Amino acid sequence: MSRVYNLSYPLIAKPSREDASLGISPESVVGSWNALVRRVEFLKQNYRQPVLIEEFIDGREINVTILGAERLTVLPPAEIQFDATLSRPLVCFDGKWSTESTEYRGTHPVCPADLGAKEKLLIEMASLSAVKLLGCRDYMRVDIPPARSGSLYS
């Protein structure tokens, strides 16, 4: 397996200062140095900002909403499930916003997520820790990245 700066392919390249998956598409996931260079050049030209490069981990997408300030309320964890027909299990811009796209039709939010009691507790504790560490209040959403095989909720 090839590596880039201690990261293993496949990698995902995305704009570092955007929201709502802007700049993320199935083409964001790359499997080679040449594809990574092309994607980074595309993002820099179109979004004019630094590019974030991470390892792409194929797995479950869980998110947790937390409400409150002094007293926090953790809502049930939700999951984004992906159809097998998608080229990548990825929450991309079209998957969120383009109702006629294959990505939108293949991306399904499920709440509550189907989790065991231990996994649910661990995810809620990690989410609360992140919110407290960052000093968030009122409304927070914590996205839990896909887990590697054998860890947390896989």
PDB file of C-alpha atoms in Angstrom:
ATOM      1  CA  MET A   1       0.000   0.000   0.000  1.00  0.00           C
ATOM      2  CA  SER A   2       1.373   3.408  -0.935  1.00  0.00           C
ATOM      3  CA  ARG A   3       1.751   6.154   1.609  1.00  0.00           C
ATOM      4  CA  VAL A   4       1.727   9.967   1.483  1.00  0.00           C
ATOM      5  CA  TYR A   5       3.195  11.777   4.464  1.00  0.00           C
ATOM      6  CA  ASN A   6       2.463   8.778   6.670  1.00  0.00           C
ATOM      7  CA  LEU A   7      -1.105   8.468   5.317  1.00  0.00           C
ATOM      8  CA  SER A   8      -2.308   5.359   3.483  1.00  0.00           C
ATOM      9  CA  TYR A   9      -4.422   5.373   0.316  1.00  0.00           C
ATOM     10  CA  PRO A  10      -7.211   5.814  -0.414  1.00  0.00           C
ATOM     11  CA  LEU A  11      -7.105   9.463   0.640  1.00  0.00           C
ATOM     12  CA  ILE A  12      -9.795  12.121   0.617  1.00  0.00           C
ATOM     13  CA  ALA A  13      -9.007  15.715  -0.360  1.00  0.00           C
ATOM     14  CA  LYS A  14     -11.445  18.475   0.545  1.00  0.00           C
ATOM     15  CA  PRO A  15     -11.535  22.244   1.026  1.00  0.00           C
ATOM     16  CA  SER A  16     -10.427  23.091   4.562  1.00  0.00           C
ATOM     17  CA  ARG A  17     -12.767  26.048   5.109  1.00  0.00           C
ATOM     18  CA  GLU A  18     -16.114  24.937   3.709  1.00  0.00           C
ATOM     19  CA  ASP A  19     -19.305  23.596   5.229  1.00  0.00           C
ATOM     20  CA  ALA A  20     -22.128  21.298   4.153  1.00  0.00           C
ATOM     21  CA  SER A  21     -19.808  19.064   2.076  1.00  0.00           C
ATOM     22  CA  LEU A  22     -19.091  21.830  -0.442  1.00  0.00           C
ATOM     23  CA  GLY A  23     -16.212  20.628  -2.616  1.00  0.00           C
ATOM     24  CA  ILE A  24     -16.696  16.968  -1.699  1.00  0.00           C
ATOM     25  CA  SER A  25     -17.670  14.479  -4.403  1.00  0.00           C
ATOM     26  CA  PRO A  26     -16.827  10.864  -5.232  1.00  0.00           C
ATOM     27  CA  GLU A  27     -13.790  12.272  -7.083  1.00  0.00           C
ATOM     28  CA  SER A  28     -12.498  13.578  -3.735  1.00  0.00           C
ATOM     29  CA  VAL A  29     -11.402  10.048  -2.853  1.00  0.00           C
ATOM     30  CA  VAL A  30      -8.145   9.225  -4.602  1.00  0.00           C
ATOM     31  CA  GLY A  31      -5.998   6.128  -4.832  1.00  0.00           C
ATOM     32  CA  SER A  32      -2.733   7.442  -6.265  1.00  0.00           C
ATOM     33  CA  TRP A  33      -0.297  10.313  -6.092  1.00  0.00           C
ATOM     34  CA  ASN A  34      -1.280  11.585  -9.558  1.00  0.00           C
ATOM     35  CA  ALA A  35      -4.984  11.552  -8.695  1.00  0.00           C
ATOM     36  CA  LEU A  36      -4.242  13.371  -5.434  1.00  0.00           C
ATOM     37  CA  VAL A  37      -2.256  16.083  -7.226  1.00  0.00           C
ATOM     38  CA  ARG A  38      -5.068  16.553  -9.776  1.00  0.00           C
ATOM     39  CA  ARG A  39      -7.691  16.786  -7.017  1.00  0.00           C
ATOM     40  CA  VAL A  40      -5.681  19.241  -4.923  1.00  0.00           C
ATOM     41  CA  GLU A  41      -5.095  21.444  -7.983  1.00  0.00           C
ATOM     42  CA  PHE A  42      -8.824  21.349  -8.793  1.00  0.00           C
ATOM     43  CA  LEU A  43      -9.791  22.302  -5.230  1.00  0.00           C
ATOM     44  CA  LYS A  44      -7.228  25.099  -4.939  1.00  0.00           C
ATOM     45  CA  GLN A  45      -8.299  26.560  -8.288  1.00  0.00           C
ATOM     46  CA  ASN A  46     -12.031  26.358  -7.547  1.00  0.00           C
ATOM     47  CA  TYR A  47     -12.141  27.100  -3.802  1.00  0.00           C
ATOM     48  CA  ARG A  48      -8.986  29.224  -3.347  1.00  0.00           C
ATOM     49  CA  GLN A  49      -8.091  27.881   0.084  1.00  0.00           C
ATOM     50  CA  PRO A  50      -5.915  25.228   1.704  1.00  0.00           C
ATOM     51  CA  VAL A  51      -6.870  21.600   1.105  1.00  0.00           C
ATOM     52  CA  LEU A  52      -7.341  19.064   3.871  1.00  0.00           C
ATOM     53  CA  ILE A  53      -6.049  15.573   3.067  1.00  0.00           C
ATOM     54  CA  GLU A  54      -7.054  12.615   5.248  1.00  0.00           C
ATOM     55  CA  GLU A  55      -7.167   8.858   5.005  1.00  0.00           C
ATOM     56  CA  PHE A  56     -10.519   7.747   3.617  1.00  0.00           C
ATOM     57  CA  ILE A  57     -12.022   5.123   5.895  1.00  0.00           C
ATOM     58  CA  ASP A  58     -14.878   3.093   4.477  1.00  0.00           C
ATOM     59  CA  GLY A  59     -17.376   2.444   7.270  1.00  0.00           C
ATOM     60  CA  ARG A  60     -20.356   3.647   9.224  1.00  0.00           C
ATOM     61  CA  GLU A  61     -21.140   7.372   9.486  1.00  0.00           C
ATOM     62  CA  ILE A  62     -22.608   8.242  12.890  1.00  0.00           C
ATOM     63  CA  ASN A  63     -23.525  11.706  14.179  1.00  0.00           C
ATOM     64  CA  VAL A  64     -24.781  12.982  17.513  1.00  0.00           C
ATOM     65  CA  THR A  65     -26.723  16.167  18.240  1.00  0.00           C
ATOM     66  CA  ILE A  66     -26.329  17.790  21.641  1.00  0.00           C
ATOM     67  CA  LEU A  67     -28.501  20.642  22.917  1.00  0.00           C
ATOM     68  CA  GLY A  68     -28.070  23.016  25.855  1.00  0.00           C
ATOM     69  CA  ALA A  69     -25.601  25.148  27.734  1.00  0.00           C
ATOM     70  CA  GLU A  70     -25.492  24.460  31.460  1.00  0.00           C
ATOM     71  CA  ARG A  71     -27.306  21.148  31.180  1.00  0.00           C
ATOM     72  CA  LEU A  72     -26.603  19.175  28.012  1.00  0.00           C
ATOM     73  CA  THR A  73     -29.122  16.898  26.324  1.00  0.00           C
ATOM     74  CA  VAL A  74     -27.756  14.204  24.014  1.00  0.00           C
ATOM     75  CA  LEU A  75     -30.182  13.199  21.266  1.00  0.00           C
ATOM     76  CA  PRO A  76     -30.108   9.628  19.942  1.00  0.00           C
ATOM     77  CA  PRO A  77     -27.169   8.958  17.607  1.00  0.00           C
ATOM     78  CA  ALA A  78     -28.095   8.971  13.929  1.00  0.00           C
ATOM     79  CA  GLU A  79     -26.463   7.148  11.044  1.00  0.00           C
ATOM     80  CA  ILE A  80     -26.047   7.885   7.365  1.00  0.00           C
ATOM     81  CA  GLN A  81     -26.509   4.633   5.460  1.00  0.00           C
ATOM     82  CA  PHE A  82     -25.321   4.187   1.882  1.00  0.00           C
ATOM     83  CA  ASP A  83     -26.722   2.102  -0.966  1.00  0.00           C
ATOM     84  CA  ALA A  84     -24.311  -0.441  -2.418  1.00  0.00           C
ATOM     85  CA  THR A  85     -24.942   1.190  -5.802  1.00  0.00           C
ATOM     86  CA  LEU A  86     -22.917   4.292  -4.865  1.00  0.00           C
ATOM     87  CA  SER A  87     -19.359   4.501  -6.171  1.00  0.00           C
ATOM     88  CA  ARG A  88     -18.210   5.421  -2.631  1.00  0.00           C
ATOM     89  CA  PRO A  89     -19.880   5.392   0.779  1.00  0.00           C
ATOM     90  CA  LEU A  90     -19.434   9.135   1.153  1.00  0.00           C
ATOM     91  CA  VAL A  91     -21.508  12.080   2.336  1.00  0.00           C
ATOM     92  CA  CYS A  92     -20.833  14.467  -0.532  1.00  0.00           C
ATOM     93  CA  PHE A  93     -22.411  17.743  -1.616  1.00  0.00           C
ATOM     94  CA  ASP A  94     -24.794  16.107  -4.101  1.00  0.00           C
ATOM     95  CA  GLY A  95     -25.732  13.504  -1.481  1.00  0.00           C
ATOM     96  CA  LYS A  96     -26.962  16.289   0.783  1.00  0.00           C
ATOM     97  CA  TRP A  97     -28.387  18.837  -1.632  1.00  0.00           C
ATOM     98  CA  SER A  98     -29.034  17.555  -5.173  1.00  0.00           C
ATOM     99  CA  THR A  99     -32.316  15.685  -4.842  1.00  0.00           C
ATOM    100  CA  GLU A 100     -32.146  14.257  -8.366  1.00  0.00           C
ATOM    101  CA  SER A 101     -28.606  12.885  -7.973  1.00  0.00           C
ATOM    102  CA  THR A 102     -27.604   9.246  -7.533  1.00  0.00           C
ATOM    103  CA  GLU A 103     -25.711  10.265  -4.388  1.00  0.00           C
ATOM    104  CA  TYR A 104     -28.830  11.826  -2.819  1.00  0.00           C
ATOM    105  CA  ARG A 105     -31.002   8.812  -3.635  1.00  0.00           C
ATOM    106  CA  GLY A 106     -28.303   6.479  -2.262  1.00  0.00           C
ATOM    107  CA  THR A 107     -27.785   8.279   1.064  1.00  0.00           C
ATOM    108  CA  HIS A 108     -30.264   7.514   3.864  1.00  0.00           C
ATOM    109  CA  PRO A 109     -30.363   9.091   7.341  1.00  0.00           C
ATOM    110  CA  VAL A 110     -31.498   6.677  10.048  1.00  0.00           C
ATOM    111  CA  CYS A 111     -32.370   7.797  13.570  1.00  0.00           C
ATOM    112  CA  PRO A 112     -31.815   6.268  15.940  1.00  0.00           C
ATOM    113  CA  ALA A 113     -28.771   4.403  14.642  1.00  0.00           C
ATOM    114  CA  ASP A 114     -28.753   0.661  15.205  1.00  0.00           C
ATOM    115  CA  LEU A 115     -26.104   0.451  17.937  1.00  0.00           C
ATOM    116  CA  GLY A 116     -25.476  -1.828  20.852  1.00  0.00           C
ATOM    117  CA  ALA A 117     -25.683  -0.319  24.335  1.00  0.00           C
ATOM    118  CA  LYS A 118     -21.889  -0.181  24.751  1.00  0.00           C
ATOM    119  CA  GLU A 119     -21.301   1.413  21.332  1.00  0.00           C
ATOM    120  CA  LYS A 120     -24.055   3.967  21.948  1.00  0.00           C
ATOM    121  CA  LEU A 121     -22.583   4.902  25.325  1.00  0.00           C
ATOM    122  CA  LEU A 122     -19.046   5.233  23.924  1.00  0.00           C
ATOM    123  CA  ILE A 123     -20.247   7.422  21.053  1.00  0.00           C
ATOM    124  CA  GLU A 124     -22.283   9.651  23.376  1.00  0.00           C
ATOM    125  CA  MET A 125     -19.362   9.986  25.814  1.00  0.00           C
ATOM    126  CA  ALA A 126     -16.926  10.875  23.010  1.00  0.00           C
ATOM    127  CA  SER A 127     -19.401  13.453  21.657  1.00  0.00           C
ATOM    128  CA  LEU A 128     -19.921  15.048  25.083  1.00  0.00           C
ATOM    129  CA  SER A 129     -16.164  15.157  25.645  1.00  0.00           C
ATOM    130  CA  ALA A 130     -15.629  16.936  22.310  1.00  0.00           C
ATOM    131  CA  VAL A 131     -18.365  19.483  23.071  1.00  0.00           C
ATOM    132  CA  LYS A 132     -16.984  20.218  26.537  1.00  0.00           C
ATOM    133  CA  LEU A 133     -13.378  20.389  25.339  1.00  0.00           C
ATOM    134  CA  LEU A 134     -14.286  22.911  22.643  1.00  0.00           C
ATOM    135  CA  GLY A 135     -16.578  24.940  24.923  1.00  0.00           C
ATOM    136  CA  CYS A 136     -19.601  24.560  22.643  1.00  0.00           C
ATOM    137  CA  ARG A 137     -23.096  25.465  23.752  1.00  0.00           C
ATOM    138  CA  ASP A 138     -26.736  25.605  22.629  1.00  0.00           C
ATOM    139  CA  TYR A 139     -26.639  23.381  19.511  1.00  0.00           C
ATOM    140  CA  MET A 140     -23.848  21.013  18.556  1.00  0.00           C
ATOM    141  CA  ARG A 141     -23.476  18.194  16.062  1.00  0.00           C
ATOM    142  CA  VAL A 142     -20.591  15.803  16.408  1.00  0.00           C
ATOM    143  CA  ASP A 143     -19.753  13.648  13.402  1.00  0.00           C
ATOM    144  CA  ILE A 144     -18.146  10.366  14.360  1.00  0.00           C
ATOM    145  CA  PRO A 145     -15.900   9.199  11.522  1.00  0.00           C
ATOM    146  CA  PRO A 146     -16.068   5.660  10.232  1.00  0.00           C
ATOM    147  CA  ALA A 147     -14.316   3.209  12.515  1.00  0.00           C
ATOM    148  CA  ARG A 148     -11.512   0.961  11.420  1.00  0.00           C
ATOM    149  CA  SER A 149     -12.294  -2.734  11.567  1.00  0.00           C
ATOM    150  CA  GLY A 150     -12.490  -4.002  15.117  1.00  0.00           C
ATOM    151  CA  SER A 151     -12.766  -0.593  16.782  1.00  0.00           C
ATOM    152  CA  LEU A 152     -15.519   1.278  18.571  1.00  0.00           C
ATOM    153  CA  TYR A 153     -18.714   0.508  16.647  1.00  0.00           C
ATOM    154  CA  SER A 154     -17.629  -1.691  13.738  1.00  0.00           C
TER     155      SER A 154
END
